[in-house]
mmCIF file of N, CA and C in Angstrom:
data_model
loop_
_atom_site.group_PDB
_atom_site.id
_atom_site.type_symbol
_atom_site.label_atom_id
_atom_site.label_comp_id
_atom_site.label_asym_id
_atom_site.label_seq_id
_atom_site.Cartn_x
_atom_site.Cartn_y
_atom_site.Cartn_z
ATOM 1 N N MET A 1 0.814 -1.196 0.000
ATOM 2 C CA MET A 1 0.000 0.000 0.000
ATOM 3 C C MET A 1 0.855 1.258 0.000
ATOM 4 N N LEU A 2 1.902 1.276 0.823
ATOM 5 C CA LEU A 2 2.765 2.453 0.868
ATOM 6 C C LEU A 2 4.044 2.203 0.090
ATOM 7 N N LYS A 3 3.929 2.263 -1.222
ATOM 8 C CA LYS A 3 5.084 2.091 -2.080
ATOM 9 C C LYS A 3 5.403 3.419 -2.735
ATOM 10 N N LYS A 4 6.656 3.593 -3.100
ATOM 11 C CA LYS A 4 7.032 4.801 -3.827
ATOM 12 C C LYS A 4 6.233 4.849 -5.116
ATOM 13 N N GLY A 5 5.815 6.043 -5.489
ATOM 14 C CA GLY A 5 4.974 6.214 -6.661
ATOM 15 C C GLY A 5 3.534 6.449 -6.283
ATOM 16 N N ASN A 6 3.209 6.247 -5.035
ATOM 17 C CA ASN A 6 1.864 6.445 -4.524
ATOM 18 C C ASN A 6 1.828 7.793 -3.791
ATOM 19 N N LYS A 7 0.847 8.628 -4.083
ATOM 20 C CA LYS A 7 0.752 9.931 -3.416
ATOM 21 C C LYS A 7 0.635 9.780 -1.905
ATOM 22 N N LEU A 8 -0.047 8.731 -1.471
ATOM 23 C CA LEU A 8 -0.198 8.498 -0.038
ATOM 24 C C LEU A 8 1.164 8.285 0.626
ATOM 25 N N TYR A 9 2.105 7.660 -0.077
ATOM 26 C CA TYR A 9 3.459 7.477 0.443
ATOM 27 C C TYR A 9 4.109 8.828 0.696
ATOM 28 N N SER A 10 4.037 9.711 -0.271
ATOM 29 C CA SER A 10 4.642 11.037 -0.128
ATOM 30 C C SER A 10 3.958 11.845 0.964
ATOM 31 N N ILE A 11 2.636 11.753 1.061
ATOM 32 C CA ILE A 11 1.892 12.516 2.067
ATOM 33 C C ILE A 11 2.240 12.047 3.472
ATOM 34 N N LEU A 12 2.259 10.752 3.695
ATOM 35 C CA LEU A 12 2.487 10.236 5.039
ATOM 36 C C LEU A 12 3.950 10.278 5.467
ATOM 37 N N THR A 13 4.871 10.210 4.537
ATOM 38 C CA THR A 13 6.290 10.227 4.895
ATOM 39 C C THR A 13 6.909 11.613 4.785
ATOM 40 N N GLY A 14 6.260 12.538 4.093
ATOM 41 C CA GLY A 14 6.821 13.877 3.912
ATOM 42 C C GLY A 14 7.973 13.891 2.937
ATOM 43 N N SER A 15 7.979 12.937 2.038
ATOM 44 C CA SER A 15 9.072 12.854 1.070
ATOM 45 C C SER A 15 8.779 13.723 -0.148
ATOM 46 N N CYS A 16 9.812 13.919 -0.951
ATOM 47 C CA CYS A 16 9.696 14.731 -2.162
ATOM 48 C C CYS A 16 8.539 14.212 -3.002
ATOM 49 N N PRO A 17 7.609 15.073 -3.409
ATOM 50 C CA PRO A 17 6.459 14.592 -4.173
ATOM 51 C C PRO A 17 6.805 14.131 -5.583
ATOM 52 N N ARG A 18 7.945 14.558 -6.105
ATOM 53 C CA ARG A 18 8.301 14.166 -7.460
ATOM 54 C C ARG A 18 9.069 12.845 -7.513
ATOM 55 N N CYS A 19 10.063 12.657 -6.611
ATOM 56 C CA CYS A 19 10.884 11.444 -6.704
ATOM 57 C C CYS A 19 10.753 10.508 -5.505
ATOM 58 N N HIS A 20 10.181 10.975 -4.419
ATOM 59 C CA HIS A 20 9.981 10.186 -3.186
ATOM 60 C C HIS A 20 11.288 9.669 -2.598
ATOM 61 N N GLN A 21 12.399 10.367 -2.828
ATOM 62 C CA GLN A 21 13.702 9.892 -2.365
ATOM 63 C C GLN A 21 14.141 10.472 -1.033
ATOM 64 N N GLU A 22 13.765 11.718 -0.716
ATOM 65 C CA GLU A 22 14.226 12.317 0.535
ATOM 66 C C GLU A 22 13.110 13.124 1.185
ATOM 67 N N SER A 23 13.273 13.402 2.457
ATOM 68 C CA SER A 23 12.292 14.180 3.204
ATOM 69 C C SER A 23 12.363 15.644 2.773
ATOM 70 N N MET A 24 11.217 16.288 2.695
ATOM 71 C CA MET A 24 11.183 17.710 2.375
ATOM 72 C C MET A 24 11.648 18.557 3.554
ATOM 73 N N TYR A 25 11.606 18.004 4.748
ATOM 74 C CA TYR A 25 11.863 18.758 5.963
ATOM 75 C C TYR A 25 13.278 18.531 6.463
ATOM 76 N N LYS A 26 13.871 19.578 7.022
ATOM 77 C CA LYS A 26 15.222 19.474 7.559
ATOM 78 C C LYS A 26 15.255 18.561 8.776
ATOM 79 N N ASN A 27 14.207 18.596 9.582
ATOM 80 C CA ASN A 27 14.113 17.722 10.742
ATOM 81 C C ASN A 27 12.831 16.905 10.595
ATOM 82 N N LYS A 28 12.963 15.594 10.566
ATOM 83 C CA LYS A 28 11.784 14.746 10.354
ATOM 84 C C LYS A 28 10.825 14.755 11.535
ATOM 85 N N ASN A 29 11.297 15.142 12.724
ATOM 86 C CA ASN A 29 10.459 15.137 13.917
ATOM 87 C C ASN A 29 9.584 16.389 13.960
ATOM 88 N N PRO A 30 8.272 16.265 13.771
ATOM 89 C CA PRO A 30 7.419 17.455 13.786
ATOM 90 C C PRO A 30 7.267 18.069 15.171
ATOM 91 N N TYR A 31 7.610 17.323 16.221
ATOM 92 C CA TYR A 31 7.470 17.843 17.579
ATOM 93 C C TYR A 31 8.658 18.684 18.026
ATOM 94 N N ASN A 32 9.665 18.828 17.177
ATOM 95 C CA ASN A 32 10.725 19.793 17.437
ATOM 96 C C ASN A 32 10.206 21.124 16.880
ATOM 97 N N LEU A 33 9.526 21.880 17.723
ATOM 98 C CA LEU A 33 8.764 23.037 17.262
ATOM 99 C C LEU A 33 9.628 24.140 16.667
ATOM 100 N N SER A 34 10.901 24.209 17.039
ATOM 101 C CA SER A 34 11.760 25.253 16.482
ATOM 102 C C SER A 34 12.078 25.003 15.007
ATOM 103 N N THR A 35 11.943 23.763 14.563
ATOM 104 C CA THR A 35 12.227 23.442 13.158
ATOM 105 C C THR A 35 10.998 22.900 12.435
ATOM 106 N N LEU A 36 9.818 23.147 12.972
ATOM 107 C CA LEU A 36 8.588 22.599 12.396
ATOM 108 C C LEU A 36 8.388 23.011 10.940
ATOM 109 N N PHE A 37 8.666 24.269 10.616
ATOM 110 C CA PHE A 37 8.402 24.782 9.269
ATOM 111 C C PHE A 37 9.635 24.771 8.362
ATOM 112 N N GLU A 38 10.794 24.394 8.870
ATOM 113 C CA GLU A 38 12.021 24.447 8.067
ATOM 114 C C GLU A 38 12.054 23.318 7.043
ATOM 115 N N MET A 39 12.151 23.734 5.784
ATOM 116 C CA MET A 39 12.193 22.769 4.685
ATOM 117 C C MET A 39 13.477 22.968 3.890
ATOM 118 N N HIS A 40 13.909 21.898 3.235
ATOM 119 C CA HIS A 40 15.021 22.041 2.296
ATOM 120 C C HIS A 40 14.542 22.925 1.151
ATOM 121 N N GLU A 41 15.473 23.626 0.531
ATOM 122 C CA GLU A 41 15.096 24.466 -0.600
ATOM 123 C C GLU A 41 14.750 23.619 -1.826
ATOM 124 N N LYS A 42 15.581 22.603 -2.078
ATOM 125 C CA LYS A 42 15.386 21.718 -3.236
ATOM 126 C C LYS A 42 15.637 20.283 -2.820
ATOM 127 N N CYS A 43 15.112 19.381 -3.608
ATOM 128 C CA CYS A 43 15.390 17.959 -3.423
ATOM 129 C C CYS A 43 16.798 17.677 -3.954
ATOM 130 N N SER A 44 17.613 16.982 -3.173
ATOM 131 C CA SER A 44 18.982 16.701 -3.614
ATOM 132 C C SER A 44 19.038 15.602 -4.674
ATOM 133 N N HIS A 45 17.942 14.885 -4.866
ATOM 134 C CA HIS A 45 17.923 13.807 -5.854
ATOM 135 C C HIS A 45 17.400 14.258 -7.214
ATOM 136 N N CYS A 46 16.295 15.002 -7.233
ATOM 137 C CA CYS A 46 15.707 15.390 -8.528
ATOM 138 C C CYS A 46 15.758 16.902 -8.766
ATOM 139 N N GLY A 47 16.144 17.683 -7.770
ATOM 140 C CA GLY A 47 16.264 19.124 -7.942
ATOM 141 C C GLY A 47 14.949 19.875 -7.862
ATOM 142 N N PHE A 48 13.893 19.228 -7.450
ATOM 143 C CA PHE A 48 12.582 19.885 -7.370
ATOM 144 C C PHE A 48 12.602 20.964 -6.290
ATOM 145 N N LYS A 49 12.147 22.151 -6.644
ATOM 146 C CA LYS A 49 12.105 23.277 -5.711
ATOM 147 C C LYS A 49 10.789 23.220 -4.943
ATOM 148 N N TYR A 50 10.870 23.031 -3.603
ATOM 149 C CA TYR A 50 9.677 22.832 -2.793
ATOM 150 C C TYR A 50 8.804 24.075 -2.690
ATOM 151 N N LYS A 51 9.413 25.217 -2.502
ATOM 152 C CA LYS A 51 8.634 26.461 -2.424
ATOM 153 C C LYS A 51 8.550 27.035 -3.831
ATOM 154 N N MET A 52 7.542 26.572 -4.559
ATOM 155 C CA MET A 52 7.428 26.896 -5.975
ATOM 156 C C MET A 52 7.228 28.384 -6.226
ATOM 157 N N GLU A 53 6.604 29.065 -5.296
ATOM 158 C CA GLU A 53 6.384 30.506 -5.402
ATOM 159 C C GLU A 53 6.249 31.062 -3.995
ATOM 160 N N PRO A 54 6.417 32.364 -3.821
ATOM 161 C CA PRO A 54 6.261 32.936 -2.479
ATOM 162 C C PRO A 54 4.860 32.651 -1.936
ATOM 163 N N SER A 55 4.788 32.333 -0.694
ATOM 164 C CA SER A 55 3.523 32.067 0.006
ATOM 165 C C SER A 55 2.783 30.856 -0.556
ATOM 166 N N PHE A 56 3.492 29.926 -1.166
ATOM 167 C CA PHE A 56 2.850 28.757 -1.748
ATOM 168 C C PHE A 56 2.072 27.959 -0.707
ATOM 169 N N PHE A 57 2.638 27.813 0.486
ATOM 170 C CA PHE A 57 2.018 26.956 1.482
ATOM 171 C C PHE A 57 0.891 27.628 2.261
ATOM 172 N N TYR A 58 0.509 28.856 1.901
ATOM 173 C CA TYR A 58 -0.664 29.472 2.533
ATOM 174 C C TYR A 58 -1.917 28.658 2.218
ATOM 175 N N GLY A 59 -1.953 28.037 1.080
ATOM 176 C CA GLY A 59 -3.093 27.200 0.712
ATOM 177 C C GLY A 59 -3.233 25.986 1.611
ATOM 178 N N ALA A 60 -2.140 25.595 2.263
ATOM 179 C CA ALA A 60 -2.188 24.449 3.172
ATOM 180 C C ALA A 60 -3.059 24.749 4.386
ATOM 181 N N MET A 61 -3.332 26.028 4.646
ATOM 182 C CA MET A 61 -4.205 26.372 5.775
ATOM 183 C C MET A 61 -5.615 25.838 5.542
ATOM 184 N N TYR A 62 -6.076 25.849 4.317
ATOM 185 C CA TYR A 62 -7.401 25.318 4.011
ATOM 186 C C TYR A 62 -7.427 23.804 4.220
ATOM 187 N N VAL A 63 -6.361 23.147 3.810
ATOM 188 C CA VAL A 63 -6.256 21.703 4.018
ATOM 189 C C VAL A 63 -6.165 21.416 5.515
ATOM 190 N N SER A 64 -5.449 22.260 6.242
ATOM 191 C CA SER A 64 -5.288 22.095 7.677
ATOM 192 C C SER A 64 -6.625 22.125 8.403
ATOM 193 N N TYR A 65 -7.515 22.967 7.938
ATOM 194 C CA TYR A 65 -8.845 23.040 8.544
ATOM 195 C C TYR A 65 -9.555 21.682 8.393
ATOM 196 N N ALA A 66 -9.526 21.133 7.213
ATOM 197 C CA ALA A 66 -10.189 19.845 6.965
ATOM 198 C C ALA A 66 -9.533 18.716 7.758
ATOM 199 N N VAL A 67 -8.216 18.708 7.820
ATOM 200 C CA VAL A 67 -7.513 17.675 8.574
ATOM 201 C C VAL A 67 -7.813 17.820 10.068
ATOM 202 N N GLY A 68 -7.856 19.052 10.552
ATOM 203 C CA GLY A 68 -8.195 19.306 11.952
ATOM 204 C C GLY A 68 -9.596 18.836 12.289
ATOM 205 N N VAL A 69 -10.540 19.071 11.392
ATOM 206 C CA VAL A 69 -11.916 18.604 11.598
ATOM 207 C C VAL A 69 -11.938 17.076 11.638
ATOM 208 N N ALA A 70 -11.170 16.430 10.786
ATOM 209 C CA ALA A 70 -11.119 14.967 10.788
ATOM 210 C C ALA A 70 -10.573 14.440 12.116
ATOM 211 N N PHE A 71 -9.529 15.071 12.638
ATOM 212 C CA PHE A 71 -8.984 14.668 13.940
ATOM 213 C C PHE A 71 -10.007 14.914 15.045
ATOM 214 N N ALA A 72 -10.716 16.042 14.984
ATOM 215 C CA ALA A 72 -11.716 16.365 16.010
ATOM 216 C C ALA A 72 -12.877 15.372 15.971
ATOM 217 N N VAL A 73 -13.325 15.025 14.788
ATOM 218 C CA VAL A 73 -14.412 14.049 14.658
ATOM 219 C C VAL A 73 -13.966 12.688 15.186
ATOM 220 N N ALA A 74 -12.733 12.311 14.886
ATOM 221 C CA ALA A 74 -12.214 11.041 15.395
ATOM 222 C C ALA A 74 -12.164 11.057 16.926
ATOM 223 N N ALA A 75 -11.728 12.168 17.508
ATOM 224 C CA ALA A 75 -11.683 12.281 18.973
ATOM 225 C C ALA A 75 -13.088 12.211 19.556
ATOM 226 N N PHE A 76 -14.055 12.836 18.885
ATOM 227 C CA PHE A 76 -15.437 12.798 19.356
ATOM 228 C C PHE A 76 -15.985 11.376 19.338
ATOM 229 N N VAL A 77 -15.795 10.706 18.219
ATOM 230 C CA VAL A 77 -16.314 9.351 18.066
ATOM 231 C C VAL A 77 -15.699 8.419 19.109
ATOM 232 N N ILE A 78 -14.398 8.532 19.307
ATOM 233 C CA ILE A 78 -13.737 7.652 20.275
ATOM 234 C C ILE A 78 -14.193 7.951 21.695
ATOM 235 N N SER A 79 -14.194 9.238 22.085
ATOM 236 C CA SER A 79 -14.503 9.559 23.484
ATOM 237 C C SER A 79 -15.994 9.477 23.803
ATOM 238 N N PHE A 80 -16.842 9.970 22.926
ATOM 239 C CA PHE A 80 -18.273 10.031 23.243
ATOM 240 C C PHE A 80 -18.995 8.724 22.915
ATOM 241 N N LEU A 81 -18.776 8.234 21.715
ATOM 242 C CA LEU A 81 -19.521 7.057 21.285
ATOM 243 C C LEU A 81 -18.925 5.739 21.802
ATOM 244 N N PHE A 82 -17.600 5.600 21.726
ATOM 245 C CA PHE A 82 -16.991 4.345 22.151
ATOM 246 C C PHE A 82 -16.765 4.272 23.661
ATOM 247 N N LEU A 83 -16.272 5.362 24.249
ATOM 248 C CA LEU A 83 -15.953 5.352 25.675
ATOM 249 C C LEU A 83 -17.108 5.836 26.555
ATOM 250 N N GLY A 84 -18.110 6.449 25.952
ATOM 251 C CA GLY A 84 -19.277 6.905 26.699
ATOM 252 C C GLY A 84 -19.012 8.080 27.627
ATOM 253 N N ALA A 85 -18.057 8.940 27.283
ATOM 254 C CA ALA A 85 -17.730 10.099 28.110
ATOM 255 C C ALA A 85 -18.833 11.148 28.005
ATOM 256 N N SER A 86 -18.876 12.055 28.986
ATOM 257 C CA SER A 86 -19.855 13.139 28.948
ATOM 258 C C SER A 86 -19.458 14.144 27.867
ATOM 259 N N LEU A 87 -20.372 15.038 27.520
ATOM 260 C CA LEU A 87 -20.069 16.040 26.491
ATOM 261 C C LEU A 87 -18.931 16.955 26.928
ATOM 262 N N LYS A 88 -18.886 17.295 28.199
ATOM 263 C CA LYS A 88 -17.812 18.163 28.702
ATOM 264 C C LYS A 88 -16.458 17.465 28.569
ATOM 265 N N THR A 89 -16.398 16.212 28.963
ATOM 266 C CA THR A 89 -15.159 15.444 28.839
ATOM 267 C C THR A 89 -14.790 15.255 27.370
ATOM 268 N N THR A 90 -15.774 15.033 26.538
ATOM 269 C CA THR A 90 -15.537 14.884 25.104
ATOM 270 C C THR A 90 -14.975 16.163 24.505
ATOM 271 N N PHE A 91 -15.504 17.300 24.937
ATOM 272 C CA PHE A 91 -15.000 18.599 24.466
ATOM 273 C C PHE A 91 -13.518 18.746 24.801
ATOM 274 N N PHE A 92 -13.153 18.419 26.038
ATOM 275 C CA PHE A 92 -11.756 18.518 26.443
ATOM 276 C C PHE A 92 -10.884 17.498 25.711
ATOM 277 N N ALA A 93 -11.436 16.357 25.380
ATOM 278 C CA ALA A 93 -10.698 15.352 24.601
ATOM 279 C C ALA A 93 -10.413 15.871 23.196
ATOM 280 N N ILE A 94 -11.395 16.550 22.615
ATOM 281 C CA ILE A 94 -11.204 17.125 21.273
ATOM 282 C C ILE A 94 -10.132 18.204 21.315
ATOM 283 N N ILE A 95 -10.212 19.106 22.291
ATOM 284 C CA ILE A 95 -9.220 20.183 22.406
ATOM 285 C C ILE A 95 -7.829 19.583 22.637
ATOM 286 N N GLY A 96 -7.745 18.607 23.530
ATOM 287 C CA GLY A 96 -6.458 17.958 23.793
ATOM 288 C C GLY A 96 -5.888 17.280 22.562
ATOM 289 N N THR A 97 -6.748 16.618 21.817
ATOM 290 C CA THR A 97 -6.308 15.947 20.592
ATOM 291 C C THR A 97 -5.754 16.955 19.593
ATOM 292 N N LEU A 98 -6.448 18.062 19.407
ATOM 293 C CA LEU A 98 -5.988 19.070 18.452
ATOM 294 C C LEU A 98 -4.673 19.707 18.893
ATOM 295 N N VAL A 99 -4.510 19.934 20.180
ATOM 296 C CA VAL A 99 -3.260 20.525 20.675
ATOM 297 C C VAL A 99 -2.104 19.540 20.528
ATOM 298 N N VAL A 100 -2.327 18.302 20.909
ATOM 299 C CA VAL A 100 -1.263 17.293 20.856
ATOM 300 C C VAL A 100 -0.851 16.995 19.413
ATOM 301 N N PHE A 101 -1.814 16.925 18.515
ATOM 302 C CA PHE A 101 -1.517 16.559 17.130
ATOM 303 C C PHE A 101 -1.300 17.763 16.206
ATOM 304 N N LEU A 102 -1.237 18.984 16.735
ATOM 305 C CA LEU A 102 -1.061 20.171 15.904
ATOM 306 C C LEU A 102 0.161 20.093 14.988
ATOM 307 N N PRO A 103 1.354 19.730 15.479
ATOM 308 C CA PRO A 103 2.497 19.646 14.554
ATOM 309 C C PRO A 103 2.287 18.630 13.434
ATOM 310 N N ILE A 104 1.653 17.520 13.746
ATOM 311 C CA ILE A 104 1.397 16.506 12.718
ATOM 312 C C ILE A 104 0.374 17.030 11.712
ATOM 313 N N ILE A 105 -0.644 17.732 12.190
ATOM 314 C CA ILE A 105 -1.658 18.305 11.302
ATOM 315 C C ILE A 105 -1.029 19.326 10.358
ATOM 316 N N ILE A 106 -0.127 20.141 10.879
ATOM 317 C CA ILE A 106 0.543 21.152 10.043
ATOM 318 C C ILE A 106 1.361 20.481 8.949
ATOM 319 N N ARG A 107 2.190 19.513 9.320
ATOM 320 C CA ARG A 107 3.028 18.835 8.327
ATOM 321 C C ARG A 107 2.184 18.052 7.328
ATOM 322 N N LEU A 108 1.184 17.364 7.810
ATOM 323 C CA LEU A 108 0.309 16.585 6.939
ATOM 324 C C LEU A 108 -0.393 17.489 5.927
ATOM 325 N N SER A 109 -0.815 18.650 6.368
ATOM 326 C CA SER A 109 -1.492 19.600 5.483
ATOM 327 C C SER A 109 -0.561 20.123 4.404
ATOM 328 N N ARG A 110 0.676 20.427 4.772
ATOM 329 C CA ARG A 110 1.654 20.865 3.767
ATOM 330 C C ARG A 110 1.914 19.751 2.753
ATOM 331 N N ASN A 111 2.037 18.522 3.255
ATOM 332 C CA ASN A 111 2.292 17.393 2.356
ATOM 333 C C ASN A 111 1.135 17.188 1.385
ATOM 334 N N ILE A 112 -0.080 17.281 1.885
ATOM 335 C CA ILE A 112 -1.254 17.120 1.020
ATOM 336 C C ILE A 112 -1.300 18.240 -0.009
ATOM 337 N N TRP A 113 -1.038 19.476 0.435
ATOM 338 C CA TRP A 113 -1.122 20.634 -0.459
ATOM 339 C C TRP A 113 -0.131 20.522 -1.616
ATOM 340 N N ILE A 114 1.122 20.192 -1.325
ATOM 341 C CA ILE A 114 2.118 20.123 -2.404
ATOM 342 C C ILE A 114 1.829 18.946 -3.331
ATOM 343 N N ASN A 115 1.231 17.880 -2.808
ATOM 344 C CA ASN A 115 0.909 16.720 -3.650
ATOM 345 C C ASN A 115 -0.293 16.970 -4.555
ATOM 346 N N PHE A 116 -1.060 18.027 -4.289
ATOM 347 C CA PHE A 116 -2.124 18.415 -5.224
ATOM 348 C C PHE A 116 -1.535 18.865 -6.554
ATOM 349 N N PHE A 117 -0.352 19.450 -6.521
ATOM 350 C CA PHE A 117 0.210 20.127 -7.683
ATOM 351 C C PHE A 117 1.378 19.407 -8.341
ATOM 352 N N VAL A 118 1.942 18.411 -7.687
ATOM 353 C CA VAL A 118 3.144 17.764 -8.208
ATOM 354 C C VAL A 118 2.870 16.279 -8.447
ATOM 355 N N LYS A 119 3.293 15.814 -9.604
ATOM 356 C CA LYS A 119 3.091 14.422 -9.996
ATOM 357 C C LYS A 119 4.385 13.636 -9.784
ATOM 358 N N TYR A 120 4.252 12.391 -9.360
ATOM 359 C CA TYR A 120 5.411 11.514 -9.192
ATOM 360 C C TYR A 120 6.034 11.243 -10.543
ATOM 361 N N ASP A 121 7.352 11.476 -10.646
ATOM 362 C CA ASP A 121 8.060 11.265 -11.905
ATOM 363 C C ASP A 121 9.480 10.777 -11.601
ATOM 364 N N PRO A 122 9.661 9.472 -11.495
ATOM 365 C CA PRO A 122 10.993 8.954 -11.149
ATOM 366 C C PRO A 122 12.026 9.127 -12.259
ATOM 367 N N GLY A 123 11.611 9.533 -13.431
ATOM 368 C CA GLY A 123 12.522 9.667 -14.558
ATOM 369 C C GLY A 123 13.272 10.986 -14.610
ATOM 370 N N LYS A 124 13.018 11.889 -13.685
ATOM 371 C CA LYS A 124 13.711 13.183 -13.701
ATOM 372 C C LYS A 124 15.191 12.984 -13.402
ATOM 373 N N LEU A 125 16.013 13.732 -14.101
ATOM 374 C CA LEU A 125 17.458 13.595 -13.920
ATOM 375 C C LEU A 125 17.920 14.233 -12.614
ATOM 376 N N ARG A 126 19.032 13.770 -12.121
ATOM 377 C CA ARG A 126 19.614 14.287 -10.886
ATOM 378 C C ARG A 126 19.969 15.765 -11.060
ATOM 379 N N ASN A 127 19.576 16.572 -10.057
ATOM 380 C CA ASN A 127 19.857 18.011 -10.004
ATOM 381 C C ASN A 127 19.255 18.809 -11.153
ATOM 382 N N GLN A 128 18.233 18.310 -11.758
ATOM 383 C CA GLN A 128 17.538 19.052 -12.800
ATOM 384 C C GLN A 128 16.555 19.989 -12.116
ATOM 385 N N SER A 129 16.563 21.257 -12.454
ATOM 386 C CA SER A 129 15.667 22.205 -11.802
ATOM 387 C C SER A 129 14.331 22.259 -12.518
ATOM 388 N N VAL A 130 13.342 22.789 -11.804
ATOM 389 C CA VAL A 130 11.977 22.843 -12.314
ATOM 390 C C VAL A 130 11.851 23.869 -13.399
#
């Protein structure tokens, strides 16, 4: 299921959307908050420039909203429906889930956003620019 060439592979691993060879991020750990947004300028394998234009990742905010809602719904279903918690406890579970998973939601949203626009192409030459 998670093989190179699959968009889901690039989204979940944060790898280059064009060649899937390296991580787009300087630090793979999203919980290191000081480096959460730091990305390599280009892929060292295919030369793809990650920041295609200024403010490119502003569009990821829209994706972030949808991903955040998905996490909140999952927290609601687990706490209220499966565990039978009260609405107040469920509310705090949702808030806690969103706070704890915020770095993952941010990275996941960026990965989804860039994969909307870039197609997997393993045939690109090394260090070829966009």
